PDB file of N, CA and C in Angstrom:
ATOM      1  N   MET A   1      -4.222   7.417 -22.680  1.00 83.00           N
ATOM      2  CA  MET A   1      -4.591   6.095 -23.163  1.00 83.00           C
ATOM      3  C   MET A   1      -3.893   5.726 -24.392  1.00 83.00           C
ATOM      4  N   LEU A   2      -4.008   6.753 -25.406  1.00 86.00           N
ATOM      5  CA  LEU A   2      -3.339   6.582 -26.687  1.00 86.00           C
ATOM      6  C   LEU A   2      -1.709   6.376 -26.412  1.00 86.00           C
ATOM      7  N   THR A   3      -1.058   7.086 -25.760  1.00 85.00           N
ATOM      8  CA  THR A   3       0.290   6.904 -25.320  1.00 85.00           C
ATOM      9  C   THR A   3       0.541   5.521 -24.826  1.00 85.00           C
ATOM     10  N   ALA A   4      -0.137   5.028 -23.946  1.00 84.00           N
ATOM     11  CA  ALA A   4      -0.099   3.756 -23.548  1.00 84.00           C
ATOM     12  C   ALA A   4      -0.239   2.625 -24.589  1.00 84.00           C
ATOM     13  N   ALA A   5      -1.215   2.971 -25.420  1.00 85.00           N
ATOM     14  CA  ALA A   5      -1.511   2.042 -26.528  1.00 85.00           C
ATOM     15  C   ALA A   5      -0.391   1.812 -27.589  1.00 85.00           C
ATOM     16  N   ILE A   6       0.099   2.979 -28.064  1.00 87.00           N
ATOM     17  CA  ILE A   6       1.092   2.946 -29.049  1.00 87.00           C
ATOM     18  C   ILE A   6       2.515   3.442 -28.768  1.00 87.00           C
ATOM     19  N   GLY A   7       2.541   4.021 -27.738  1.00 86.00           N
ATOM     20  CA  GLY A   7       3.877   4.393 -27.172  1.00 86.00           C
ATOM     21  C   GLY A   7       4.453   5.752 -27.769  1.00 86.00           C
ATOM     22  N   THR A   8       3.647   6.591 -28.339  1.00 85.00           N
ATOM     23  CA  THR A   8       4.013   7.777 -28.859  1.00 85.00           C
ATOM     24  C   THR A   8       3.196   8.887 -28.172  1.00 85.00           C
ATOM     25  N   GLN A   9       3.716  10.103 -28.182  1.00 89.00           N
ATOM     26  CA  GLN A   9       3.101  11.240 -27.517  1.00 89.00           C
ATOM     27  C   GLN A   9       2.154  11.864 -28.519  1.00 89.00           C
ATOM     28  N   PRO A  10       0.758  11.881 -28.180  1.00 92.00           N
ATOM     29  CA  PRO A  10      -0.259  12.447 -29.143  1.00 92.00           C
ATOM     30  C   PRO A  10      -0.068  13.989 -29.157  1.00 92.00           C
ATOM     31  N   ARG A  11      -0.670  14.731 -30.256  1.00 93.00           N
ATOM     32  CA  ARG A  11      -0.860  16.093 -30.195  1.00 93.00           C
ATOM     33  C   ARG A  11      -2.131  16.496 -29.580  1.00 93.00           C
ATOM     34  N   VAL A  12      -2.127  17.556 -28.716  1.00 92.00           N
ATOM     35  CA  VAL A  12      -3.320  17.980 -28.146  1.00 92.00           C
ATOM     36  C   VAL A  12      -3.587  19.408 -28.526  1.00 92.00           C
ATOM     37  N   THR A  13      -4.785  19.658 -28.888  1.00 92.00           N
ATOM     38  CA  THR A  13      -5.317  20.935 -29.171  1.00 92.00           C
ATOM     39  C   THR A  13      -6.495  21.248 -28.336  1.00 92.00           C
ATOM     40  N   GLU A  14      -6.587  22.287 -27.650  1.00 88.00           N
ATOM     41  CA  GLU A  14      -7.659  22.675 -26.767  1.00 88.00           C
ATOM     42  C   GLU A  14      -8.431  23.932 -27.314  1.00 88.00           C
ATOM     43  N   THR A  15      -9.727  23.857 -27.267  1.00 86.00           N
ATOM     44  CA  THR A  15     -10.483  24.967 -27.503  1.00 86.00           C
ATOM     45  C   THR A  15     -11.365  25.254 -26.470  1.00 86.00           C
ATOM     46  N   ALA A  16     -12.206  26.305 -26.447  1.00 84.00           N
ATOM     47  CA  ALA A  16     -13.214  26.551 -25.426  1.00 84.00           C
ATOM     48  C   ALA A  16     -14.252  25.384 -25.313  1.00 84.00           C
ATOM     49  N   ALA A  17     -14.595  24.754 -26.447  1.00 84.00           N
ATOM     50  CA  ALA A  17     -15.652  23.746 -26.548  1.00 84.00           C
ATOM     51  C   ALA A  17     -15.121  22.434 -26.326  1.00 84.00           C
ATOM     52  N   ASP A  18     -13.850  22.007 -26.687  1.00 87.00           N
ATOM     53  CA  ASP A  18     -13.333  20.605 -26.567  1.00 87.00           C
ATOM     54  C   ASP A  18     -11.902  20.488 -26.622  1.00 87.00           C
ATOM     55  N   ILE A  19     -11.550  19.291 -26.471  1.00 89.00           N
ATOM     56  CA  ILE A  19     -10.128  18.965 -26.533  1.00 89.00           C
ATOM     57  C   ILE A  19      -9.902  17.929 -27.768  1.00 89.00           C
ATOM     58  N   ARG A  20      -8.952  18.222 -28.442  1.00 92.00           N
ATOM     59  CA  ARG A  20      -8.688  17.209 -29.694  1.00 92.00           C
ATOM     60  C   ARG A  20      -7.417  16.569 -29.591  1.00 92.00           C
ATOM     61  N   ILE A  21      -7.332  15.300 -29.633  1.00 93.00           N
ATOM     62  CA  ILE A  21      -6.121  14.538 -29.632  1.00 93.00           C
ATOM     63  C   ILE A  21      -5.876  13.764 -30.754  1.00 93.00           C
ATOM     64  N   GLU A  22      -4.714  13.952 -31.318  1.00 94.00           N
ATOM     65  CA  GLU A  22      -4.316  13.195 -32.596  1.00 94.00           C
ATOM     66  C   GLU A  22      -2.974  12.406 -32.262  1.00 94.00           C
ATOM     67  N   ALA A  23      -3.010  11.113 -32.685  1.00 94.00           N
ATOM     68  CA  ALA A  23      -1.869  10.279 -32.644  1.00 94.00           C
ATOM     69  C   ALA A  23      -1.511   9.555 -33.830  1.00 94.00           C
ATOM     70  N   ASP A  24      -0.279   9.680 -34.163  1.00 94.00           N
ATOM     71  CA  ASP A  24       0.257   9.012 -35.305  1.00 94.00           C
ATOM     72  C   ASP A  24       0.281   7.477 -35.105  1.00 94.00           C
ATOM     73  N   LEU A  25      -0.165   6.595 -36.094  1.00 92.00           N
ATOM     74  CA  LEU A  25      -0.143   5.254 -35.989  1.00 92.00           C
ATOM     75  C   LEU A  25       1.270   4.663 -36.685  1.00 92.00           C
ATOM     76  N   PRO A  26       1.708   3.811 -35.796  1.00 90.00           N
ATOM     77  CA  PRO A  26       2.952   2.897 -36.464  1.00 90.00           C
ATOM     78  C   PRO A  26       2.474   2.157 -37.810  1.00 90.00           C
ATOM     79  N   ALA A  27       3.478   1.868 -38.546  1.00 86.00           N
ATOM     80  CA  ALA A  27       3.208   1.062 -39.727  1.00 86.00           C
ATOM     81  C   ALA A  27       2.242  -0.280 -39.420  1.00 86.00           C
ATOM     82  N   GLU A  28       2.655  -0.904 -38.325  1.00 88.00           N
ATOM     83  CA  GLU A  28       2.026  -2.192 -37.968  1.00 88.00           C
ATOM     84  C   GLU A  28       1.624  -2.059 -36.463  1.00 88.00           C
ATOM     85  N   LEU A  29       0.309  -2.479 -36.237  1.00 88.00           N
ATOM     86  CA  LEU A  29      -0.229  -2.596 -34.901  1.00 88.00           C
ATOM     87  C   LEU A  29      -0.413  -4.080 -34.425  1.00 88.00           C
ATOM     88  N   THR A  30      -0.109  -4.447 -33.231  1.00 89.00           N
ATOM     89  CA  THR A  30      -0.196  -5.610 -32.775  1.00 89.00           C
ATOM     90  C   THR A  30      -1.718  -5.764 -32.368  1.00 89.00           C
ATOM     91  N   GLU A  31      -2.250  -6.847 -32.349  1.00 87.00           N
ATOM     92  CA  GLU A  31      -3.662  -7.183 -31.697  1.00 87.00           C
ATOM     93  C   GLU A  31      -3.964  -6.440 -30.706  1.00 87.00           C
ATOM     94  N   THR A  32      -3.037  -6.508 -29.652  1.00 86.00           N
ATOM     95  CA  THR A  32      -3.127  -5.816 -28.302  1.00 86.00           C
ATOM     96  C   THR A  32      -3.246  -4.196 -28.536  1.00 86.00           C
ATOM     97  N   GLU A  33      -2.232  -3.737 -29.303  1.00 88.00           N
ATOM     98  CA  GLU A  33      -2.373  -2.278 -29.561  1.00 88.00           C
ATOM     99  C   GLU A  33      -3.523  -1.745 -30.133  1.00 88.00           C
ATOM    100  N   HIS A  34      -3.983  -2.572 -31.277  1.00 88.00           N
ATOM    101  CA  HIS A  34      -5.287  -2.258 -32.074  1.00 88.00           C
ATOM    102  C   HIS A  34      -6.298  -2.107 -31.052  1.00 88.00           C
ATOM    103  N   THR A  35      -6.559  -3.109 -30.198  1.00 87.00           N
ATOM    104  CA  THR A  35      -7.558  -3.282 -29.151  1.00 87.00           C
ATOM    105  C   THR A  35      -7.469  -1.875 -28.138  1.00 87.00           C
ATOM    106  N   ALA A  36      -6.309  -1.622 -27.710  1.00 87.00           N
ATOM    107  CA  ALA A  36      -6.092  -0.626 -26.884  1.00 87.00           C
ATOM    108  C   ALA A  36      -6.435   0.772 -27.485  1.00 87.00           C
ATOM    109  N   VAL A  37      -6.017   0.894 -28.819  1.00 90.00           N
ATOM    110  CA  VAL A  37      -6.381   2.152 -29.539  1.00 90.00           C
ATOM    111  C   VAL A  37      -7.994   2.272 -29.534  1.00 90.00           C
ATOM    112  N   LEU A  38      -8.641   1.192 -30.009  1.00 87.00           N
ATOM    113  CA  LEU A  38     -10.101   1.331 -29.998  1.00 87.00           C
ATOM    114  C   LEU A  38     -10.742   1.585 -28.642  1.00 87.00           C
ATOM    115  N   ALA A  39     -10.240   1.099 -27.667  1.00 85.00           N
ATOM    116  CA  ALA A  39     -10.661   1.294 -26.434  1.00 85.00           C
ATOM    117  C   ALA A  39     -10.476   2.798 -25.905  1.00 85.00           C
ATOM    118  N   ALA A  40      -9.340   3.399 -26.337  1.00 86.00           N
ATOM    119  CA  ALA A  40      -9.061   4.728 -26.091  1.00 86.00           C
ATOM    120  C   ALA A  40     -10.047   5.636 -26.912  1.00 86.00           C
ATOM    121  N   LEU A  41     -10.202   5.301 -28.152  1.00 88.00           N
ATOM    122  CA  LEU A  41     -11.124   6.100 -28.974  1.00 88.00           C
ATOM    123  C   LEU A  41     -12.565   6.036 -28.391  1.00 88.00           C
ATOM    124  N   ALA A  42     -12.922   4.917 -28.029  1.00 84.00           N
ATOM    125  CA  ALA A  42     -14.390   4.821 -27.387  1.00 84.00           C
ATOM    126  C   ALA A  42     -14.619   5.563 -26.354  1.00 84.00           C
ATOM    127  N   THR A  43     -13.700   6.104 -25.628  1.00 81.00           N
ATOM    128  CA  THR A  43     -13.946   7.023 -24.410  1.00 81.00           C
ATOM    129  C   THR A  43     -14.226   8.471 -24.903  1.00 81.00           C
ATOM    130  N   ALA A  44     -13.996   8.745 -26.138  1.00 85.00           N
ATOM    131  CA  ALA A  44     -14.244  10.229 -26.707  1.00 85.00           C
ATOM    132  C   ALA A  44     -15.581  10.419 -26.967  1.00 85.00           C
ATOM    133  N   ASP A  45     -15.955  11.646 -27.183  1.00 83.00           N
ATOM    134  CA  ASP A  45     -17.287  12.008 -27.711  1.00 83.00           C
ATOM    135  C   ASP A  45     -17.318  11.883 -29.310  1.00 83.00           C
ATOM    136  N   HIS A  46     -16.267  12.105 -29.897  1.00 86.00           N
ATOM    137  CA  HIS A  46     -16.154  11.926 -31.390  1.00 86.00           C
ATOM    138  C   HIS A  46     -14.766  11.425 -31.552  1.00 86.00           C
ATOM    139  N   PHE A  47     -14.590  10.524 -32.688  1.00 90.00           N
ATOM    140  CA  PHE A  47     -13.272   9.979 -32.961  1.00 90.00           C
ATOM    141  C   PHE A  47     -13.297   9.614 -34.466  1.00 90.00           C
ATOM    142  N   GLY A  48     -12.098   9.402 -34.922  1.00 91.00           N
ATOM    143  CA  GLY A  48     -11.967   9.024 -36.280  1.00 91.00           C
ATOM    144  C   GLY A  48     -10.531   8.542 -36.626  1.00 91.00           C
ATOM    145  N   HIS A  49     -10.380   8.251 -37.866  1.00 92.00           N
ATOM    146  CA  HIS A  49      -9.168   7.765 -38.528  1.00 92.00           C
ATOM    147  C   HIS A  49      -8.845   8.485 -39.700  1.00 92.00           C
ATOM    148  N   THR A  50      -7.680   9.021 -39.929  1.00 93.00           N
ATOM    149  CA  THR A  50      -7.235   9.747 -41.030  1.00 93.00           C
ATOM    150  C   THR A  50      -6.028   9.007 -41.772  1.00 93.00           C
ATOM    151  N   LEU A  51      -6.353   8.872 -42.893  1.00 92.00           N
ATOM    152  CA  LEU A  51      -5.180   8.237 -43.883  1.00 92.00           C
ATOM    153  C   LEU A  51      -4.889   9.030 -45.088  1.00 92.00           C
ATOM    154  N   THR A  52      -3.647   9.581 -45.231  1.00 91.00           N
ATOM    155  CA  THR A  52      -3.271  10.385 -46.392  1.00 91.00           C
ATOM    156  C   THR A  52      -2.147   9.730 -47.026  1.00 91.00           C
ATOM    157  N   ARG A  53      -1.512  10.291 -48.073  1.00 91.00           N
ATOM    158  CA  ARG A  53      -0.416   9.689 -48.664  1.00 91.00           C
ATOM    159  C   ARG A  53       0.816   9.841 -47.706  1.00 91.00           C
ATOM    160  N   THR A  54       0.791  10.789 -46.943  1.00 90.00           N
ATOM    161  CA  THR A  54       2.057  10.963 -46.053  1.00 90.00           C
ATOM    162  C   THR A  54       1.768  10.730 -44.612  1.00 90.00           C
ATOM    163  N   ALA A  55       0.572  10.395 -44.140  1.00 88.00           N
ATOM    164  CA  ALA A  55       0.384  10.247 -42.670  1.00 88.00           C
ATOM    165  C   ALA A  55      -0.757   9.323 -42.359  1.00 88.00           C
ATOM    166  N   GLU A  56      -0.772   8.775 -41.314  1.00 92.00           N
ATOM    167  CA  GLU A  56      -2.001   8.001 -40.839  1.00 92.00           C
ATOM    168  C   GLU A  56      -2.060   8.196 -39.305  1.00 92.00           C
ATOM    169  N   PHE A  57      -3.281   8.736 -38.814  1.00 94.00           N
ATOM    170  CA  PHE A  57      -3.384   9.035 -37.532  1.00 94.00           C
ATOM    171  C   PHE A  57      -4.734   8.759 -37.157  1.00 94.00           C
ATOM    172  N   VAL A  58      -5.027   8.590 -35.738  1.00 94.00           N
ATOM    173  CA  VAL A  58      -6.304   8.533 -35.227  1.00 94.00           C
ATOM    174  C   VAL A  58      -6.581   9.911 -34.517  1.00 94.00           C
ATOM    175  N   TRP A  59      -7.776  10.328 -34.243  1.00 92.00           N
ATOM    176  CA  TRP A  59      -8.126  11.440 -33.559  1.00 92.00           C
ATOM    177  C   TRP A  59      -9.326  11.277 -32.801  1.00 92.00           C
ATOM    178  N   ALA A  60      -9.349  12.072 -31.574  1.00 91.00           N
ATOM    179  CA  ALA A  60     -10.573  11.861 -30.712  1.00 91.00           C
ATOM    180  C   ALA A  60     -10.755  13.303 -30.104  1.00 91.00           C
ATOM    181  N   GLU A  61     -12.079  13.615 -29.991  1.00 90.00           N
ATOM    182  CA  GLU A  61     -12.583  14.846 -29.468  1.00 90.00           C
ATOM    183  C   GLU A  61     -13.345  14.535 -28.261  1.00 90.00           C
ATOM    184  N   ILE A  62     -12.936  15.390 -27.197  1.00 85.00           N
ATOM    185  CA  ILE A  62     -13.701  15.218 -25.808  1.00 85.00           C
ATOM    186  C   ILE A  62     -14.230  16.624 -25.520  1.00 85.00           C
ATOM    187  N   SER A  63     -15.687  16.560 -25.388  1.00 83.00           N
ATOM    188  CA  SER A  63     -16.366  17.844 -25.064  1.00 83.00           C
ATOM    189  C   SER A  63     -16.034  18.351 -23.703  1.00 83.00           C
ATOM    190  N   ARG A  64     -15.953  19.513 -23.535  1.00 75.00           N
ATOM    191  CA  ARG A  64     -15.685  20.081 -22.040  1.00 75.00           C
ATOM    192  C   ARG A  64     -16.967  20.145 -21.335  1.00 75.00           C
ATOM    193  N   GLU A  65     -18.071  19.878 -21.964  1.00 70.00           N
ATOM    194  CA  GLU A  65     -19.317  19.780 -21.191  1.00 70.00           C
ATOM    195  C   GLU A  65     -19.629  18.515 -20.728  1.00 70.00           C
ATOM    196  N   ALA A  66     -19.250  18.013 -19.512  1.00 54.00           N
ATOM    197  CA  ALA A  66     -19.319  16.663 -18.858  1.00 54.00           C
ATOM    198  C   ALA A  66     -20.642  16.817 -18.008  1.00 54.00           C
ATOM    199  N   THR A  67     -21.426  15.587 -18.047  1.00 44.00           N
ATOM    200  CA  THR A  67     -22.491  15.503 -17.107  1.00 44.00           C
ATOM    201  C   THR A  67     -22.186  14.580 -16.166  1.00 44.00           C
ATOM    202  N   VAL A  68     -21.900  14.835 -14.894  1.00 43.00           N
ATOM    203  CA  VAL A  68     -21.615  13.966 -13.812  1.00 43.00           C
ATOM    204  C   VAL A  68     -22.861  13.458 -13.133  1.00 43.00           C
ATOM    205  N   THR A  69     -23.118  12.180 -13.242  1.00 45.00           N
ATOM    206  CA  THR A  69     -24.372  11.510 -12.743  1.00 45.00           C
ATOM    207  C   THR A  69     -24.070  10.448 -11.706  1.00 45.00           C
ATOM    208  N   THR A  70     -22.736  10.165 -11.246  1.00 46.00           N
ATOM    209  CA  THR A  70     -22.490   9.330 -10.234  1.00 46.00           C
ATOM    210  C   THR A  70     -21.335   9.812  -9.483  1.00 46.00           C
ATOM    211  N   THR A  71     -21.253   9.096  -8.242  1.00 48.00           N
ATOM    212  CA  THR A  71     -20.168   9.484  -7.384  1.00 48.00           C
ATOM    213  C   THR A  71     -18.929   8.622  -7.436  1.00 48.00           C
ATOM    214  N   ASP A  72     -18.869   7.713  -8.375  1.00 53.00           N
ATOM    215  CA  ASP A  72     -17.509   6.993  -8.673  1.00 53.00           C
ATOM    216  C   ASP A  72     -16.421   7.963  -9.166  1.00 53.00           C
ATOM    217  N   SER A  73     -15.244   7.716  -8.738  1.00 62.00           N
ATOM    218  CA  SER A  73     -14.215   8.457  -9.278  1.00 62.00           C
ATOM    219  C   SER A  73     -13.906   8.244 -10.765  1.00 62.00           C
ATOM    220  N   PRO A  74     -13.343   9.190 -11.636  1.00 63.00           N
ATOM    221  CA  PRO A  74     -12.973   8.873 -12.880  1.00 63.00           C
ATOM    222  C   PRO A  74     -11.863   7.823 -12.970  1.00 63.00           C
ATOM    223  N   ASP A  75     -10.977   7.901 -12.091  1.00 72.00           N
ATOM    224  CA  ASP A  75      -9.901   6.954 -12.055  1.00 72.00           C
ATOM    225  C   ASP A  75     -10.384   5.581 -11.924  1.00 72.00           C
ATOM    226  N   ALA A  76     -11.362   5.346 -11.049  1.00 77.00           N
ATOM    227  CA  ALA A  76     -11.839   3.931 -10.720  1.00 77.00           C
ATOM    228  C   ALA A  76     -12.561   3.436 -11.985  1.00 77.00           C
ATOM    229  N   ALA A  77     -13.376   4.349 -12.538  1.00 78.00           N
ATOM    230  CA  ALA A  77     -14.250   4.056 -13.688  1.00 78.00           C
ATOM    231  C   ALA A  77     -13.300   3.582 -14.919  1.00 78.00           C
ATOM    232  N   TYR A  78     -12.218   4.451 -15.092  1.00 77.00           N
ATOM    233  CA  TYR A  78     -11.334   4.206 -16.155  1.00 77.00           C
ATOM    234  C   TYR A  78     -10.599   2.908 -15.981  1.00 77.00           C
ATOM    235  N   ARG A  79     -10.129   2.599 -14.659  1.00 76.00           N
ATOM    236  CA  ARG A  79      -9.522   1.234 -14.368  1.00 76.00           C
ATOM    237  C   ARG A  79     -10.397   0.088 -14.704  1.00 76.00           C
ATOM    238  N   ASP A  80     -11.790   0.343 -14.439  1.00 80.00           N
ATOM    239  CA  ASP A  80     -12.780  -0.711 -14.757  1.00 80.00           C
ATOM    240  C   ASP A  80     -12.749  -1.089 -16.197  1.00 80.00           C
ATOM    241  N   LEU A  81     -12.885   0.153 -16.920  1.00 79.00           N
ATOM    242  CA  LEU A  81     -12.811   0.024 -18.384  1.00 79.00           C
ATOM    243  C   LEU A  81     -11.633  -0.720 -19.022  1.00 79.00           C
ATOM    244  N   VAL A  82     -10.593  -0.269 -18.556  1.00 76.00           N
ATOM    245  CA  VAL A  82      -9.273  -0.916 -19.065  1.00 76.00           C
ATOM    246  C   VAL A  82      -9.113  -2.299 -18.641  1.00 76.00           C
ATOM    247  N   ALA A  83      -9.489  -2.787 -17.458  1.00 77.00           N
ATOM    248  CA  ALA A  83      -9.544  -3.967 -16.957  1.00 77.00           C
ATOM    249  C   ALA A  83     -10.398  -4.946 -17.827  1.00 77.00           C
ATOM    250  N   HIS A  84     -11.665  -4.359 -18.135  1.00 82.00           N
ATOM    251  CA  HIS A  84     -12.431  -5.262 -19.015  1.00 82.00           C
ATOM    252  C   HIS A  84     -11.992  -5.388 -20.377  1.00 82.00           C
ATOM    253  N   THR A  85     -11.573  -4.359 -21.007  1.00 79.00           N
ATOM    254  CA  THR A  85     -11.173  -4.394 -22.438  1.00 79.00           C
ATOM    255  C   THR A  85      -9.929  -5.205 -22.619  1.00 79.00           C
ATOM    256  N   THR A  86      -9.088  -5.220 -21.758  1.00 75.00           N
ATOM    257  CA  THR A  86      -7.931  -6.051 -21.975  1.00 75.00           C
ATOM    258  C   THR A  86      -8.039  -7.669 -21.669  1.00 75.00           C
ATOM    259  N   THR A  87      -9.207  -7.948 -21.053  1.00 80.00           N
ATOM    260  CA  THR A  87      -9.559  -9.444 -20.788  1.00 80.00           C
ATOM    261  C   THR A  87     -10.705  -9.923 -21.410  1.00 80.00           C
ATOM    262  N   CYS A  88     -11.623  -9.084 -22.062  1.00 83.00           N
ATOM    263  CA  CYS A  88     -12.772  -9.431 -22.797  1.00 83.00           C
ATOM    264  C   CYS A  88     -12.500 -10.036 -24.259  1.00 83.00           C
ATOM    265  N   GLY A  89     -12.960 -11.186 -24.540  1.00 84.00           N
ATOM    266  CA  GLY A  89     -12.691 -11.813 -25.980  1.00 84.00           C
ATOM    267  C   GLY A  89     -13.373 -10.927 -27.039  1.00 84.00           C
ATOM    268  N   ASP A  90     -14.553 -10.444 -26.786  1.00 82.00           N
ATOM    269  CA  ASP A  90     -15.226  -9.489 -27.746  1.00 82.00           C
ATOM    270  C   ASP A  90     -14.396  -8.318 -28.017  1.00 82.00           C
ATOM    271  N   CYS A  91     -13.979  -7.554 -26.904  1.00 75.00           N
ATOM    272  CA  CYS A  91     -13.232  -6.336 -26.967  1.00 75.00           C
ATOM    273  C   CYS A  91     -11.889  -6.559 -27.648  1.00 75.00           C
ATOM    274  N   ARG A  92     -11.165  -7.576 -27.289  1.00 74.00           N
ATOM    275  CA  ARG A  92      -9.942  -7.833 -28.027  1.00 74.00           C
ATOM    276  C   ARG A  92     -10.090  -8.331 -29.449  1.00 74.00           C
ATOM    277  N   ALA A  93     -11.319  -8.812 -29.845  1.00 75.00           N
ATOM    278  CA  ALA A  93     -11.667  -9.126 -31.328  1.00 75.00           C
ATOM    279  C   ALA A  93     -12.007  -7.943 -32.032  1.00 75.00           C
ATOM    280  N   GLY A  94     -12.367  -6.830 -31.324  1.00 72.00           N
ATOM    281  CA  GLY A  94     -12.882  -5.696 -32.034  1.00 72.00           C
ATOM    282  C   GLY A  94     -14.440  -5.721 -32.269  1.00 72.00           C
ATOM    283  N   ALA A  95     -14.893  -6.722 -31.603  1.00 74.00           N
ATOM    284  CA  ALA A  95     -16.480  -6.810 -31.755  1.00 74.00           C
ATOM    285  C   ALA A  95     -17.251  -5.865 -30.878  1.00 74.00           C
ATOM    286  N   VAL A  96     -18.478  -5.693 -30.954  1.00 77.00           N
ATOM    287  CA  VAL A  96     -19.283  -4.896 -30.077  1.00 77.00           C
ATOM    288  C   VAL A  96     -19.499  -5.484 -28.886  1.00 77.00           C
ATOM    289  N   CYS A  97     -19.263  -4.790 -27.751  1.00 83.00           N
ATOM    290  CA  CYS A  97     -19.308  -5.481 -26.488  1.00 83.00           C
ATOM    291  C   CYS A  97     -20.205  -4.548 -25.603  1.00 83.00           C
ATOM    292  N   PRO A  98     -21.507  -4.927 -25.329  1.00 83.00           N
ATOM    293  CA  PRO A  98     -22.271  -4.095 -24.428  1.00 83.00           C
ATOM    294  C   PRO A  98     -21.716  -3.690 -23.007  1.00 83.00           C
ATOM    295  N   THR A  99     -21.014  -4.537 -22.491  1.00 87.00           N
ATOM    296  CA  THR A  99     -20.289  -4.377 -21.219  1.00 87.00           C
ATOM    297  C   THR A  99     -19.381  -3.191 -21.274  1.00 87.00           C
ATOM    298  N   ALA A 100     -18.611  -3.175 -22.479  1.00 83.00           N
ATOM    299  CA  ALA A 100     -17.511  -2.057 -22.636  1.00 83.00           C
ATOM    300  C   ALA A 100     -18.371  -0.846 -22.960  1.00 83.00           C
ATOM    301  N   ALA A 101     -19.390  -0.770 -23.658  1.00 82.00           N
ATOM    302  CA  ALA A 101     -20.184   0.271 -23.951  1.00 82.00           C
ATOM    303  C   ALA A 101     -20.689   1.042 -22.605  1.00 82.00           C
ATOM    304  N   ASN A 102     -21.123   0.174 -21.801  1.00 83.00           N
ATOM    305  CA  ASN A 102     -21.593   0.665 -20.312  1.00 83.00           C
ATOM    306  C   ASN A 102     -20.519   1.219 -19.559  1.00 83.00           C
ATOM    307  N   LEU A 103     -19.256   0.678 -19.575  1.00 84.00           N
ATOM    308  CA  LEU A 103     -18.218   1.072 -18.880  1.00 84.00           C
ATOM    309  C   LEU A 103     -17.721   2.387 -19.347  1.00 84.00           C
ATOM    310  N   VAL A 104     -17.666   2.452 -20.683  1.00 82.00           N
ATOM    311  CA  VAL A 104     -17.373   3.823 -21.301  1.00 82.00           C
ATOM    312  C   VAL A 104     -18.325   4.878 -20.878  1.00 82.00           C
ATOM    313  N   ARG A 105     -19.597   4.575 -21.016  1.00 81.00           N
ATOM    314  CA  ARG A 105     -20.779   5.536 -20.562  1.00 81.00           C
ATOM    315  C   ARG A 105     -20.426   5.945 -19.009  1.00 81.00           C
ATOM    316  N   THR A 106     -20.138   5.073 -18.177  1.00 82.00           N
ATOM    317  CA  THR A 106     -19.859   5.365 -16.757  1.00 82.00           C
ATOM    318  C   THR A 106     -18.723   6.194 -16.562  1.00 82.00           C
ATOM    319  N   TRP A 107     -17.589   6.047 -17.332  1.00 77.00           N
ATOM    320  CA  TRP A 107     -16.352   6.699 -17.270  1.00 77.00           C
ATOM    321  C   TRP A 107     -16.587   8.070 -17.835  1.00 77.00           C
ATOM    322  N   ARG A 108     -17.336   8.273 -18.835  1.00 78.00           N
ATOM    323  CA  ARG A 108     -17.698   9.650 -19.383  1.00 78.00           C
ATOM    324  C   ARG A 108     -18.430  10.352 -18.347  1.00 78.00           C
ATOM    325  N   GLU A 109     -19.299   9.775 -17.544  1.00 80.00           N
ATOM    326  CA  GLU A 109     -20.226  10.485 -16.660  1.00 80.00           C
ATOM    327  C   GLU A 109     -19.389  10.788 -15.476  1.00 80.00           C
ATOM    328  N   THR A 110     -18.412  10.242 -15.060  1.00 78.00           N
ATOM    329  CA  THR A 110     -17.629  10.424 -13.890  1.00 78.00           C
ATOM    330  C   THR A 110     -16.556  11.576 -14.010  1.00 78.00           C
ATOM    331  N   ARG A 111     -16.031  11.704 -15.301  1.00 71.00           N
ATOM    332  CA  ARG A 111     -15.016  12.690 -15.418  1.00 71.00           C
ATOM    333  C   ARG A 111     -15.719  14.031 -15.446  1.00 71.00           C
ATOM    334  N   GLY A 112     -15.030  14.981 -14.950  1.00 57.00           N
ATOM    335  CA  GLY A 112     -15.706  16.251 -14.756  1.00 57.00           C
ATOM    336  C   GLY A 112     -14.982  17.424 -15.186  1.00 57.00           C
TER     337      GLY A 112
END
């Protein structure tokens, strides 16, 4: 999702407990790119933004312990999330959107 949002390949570090993804941010983000980055980060279990004198990047951590509670496929749930966040006015403005939160929760539950 981060690659699609900003066009760069993120760094991925895997441990027994989780997967950590870091992506360098360009100097400027369009509104669409910003919204896509936020949507990508919202799918992680933990996420953040790091700014130093020499670098700026976002990071996301995804736990390997997933709880599957639905029979929907992760791909379908992800497509639903992306379709919503790219068309929802609240999501595009960076506002809290209960629908997006529910779609993120569904996607998390379906990935295994």
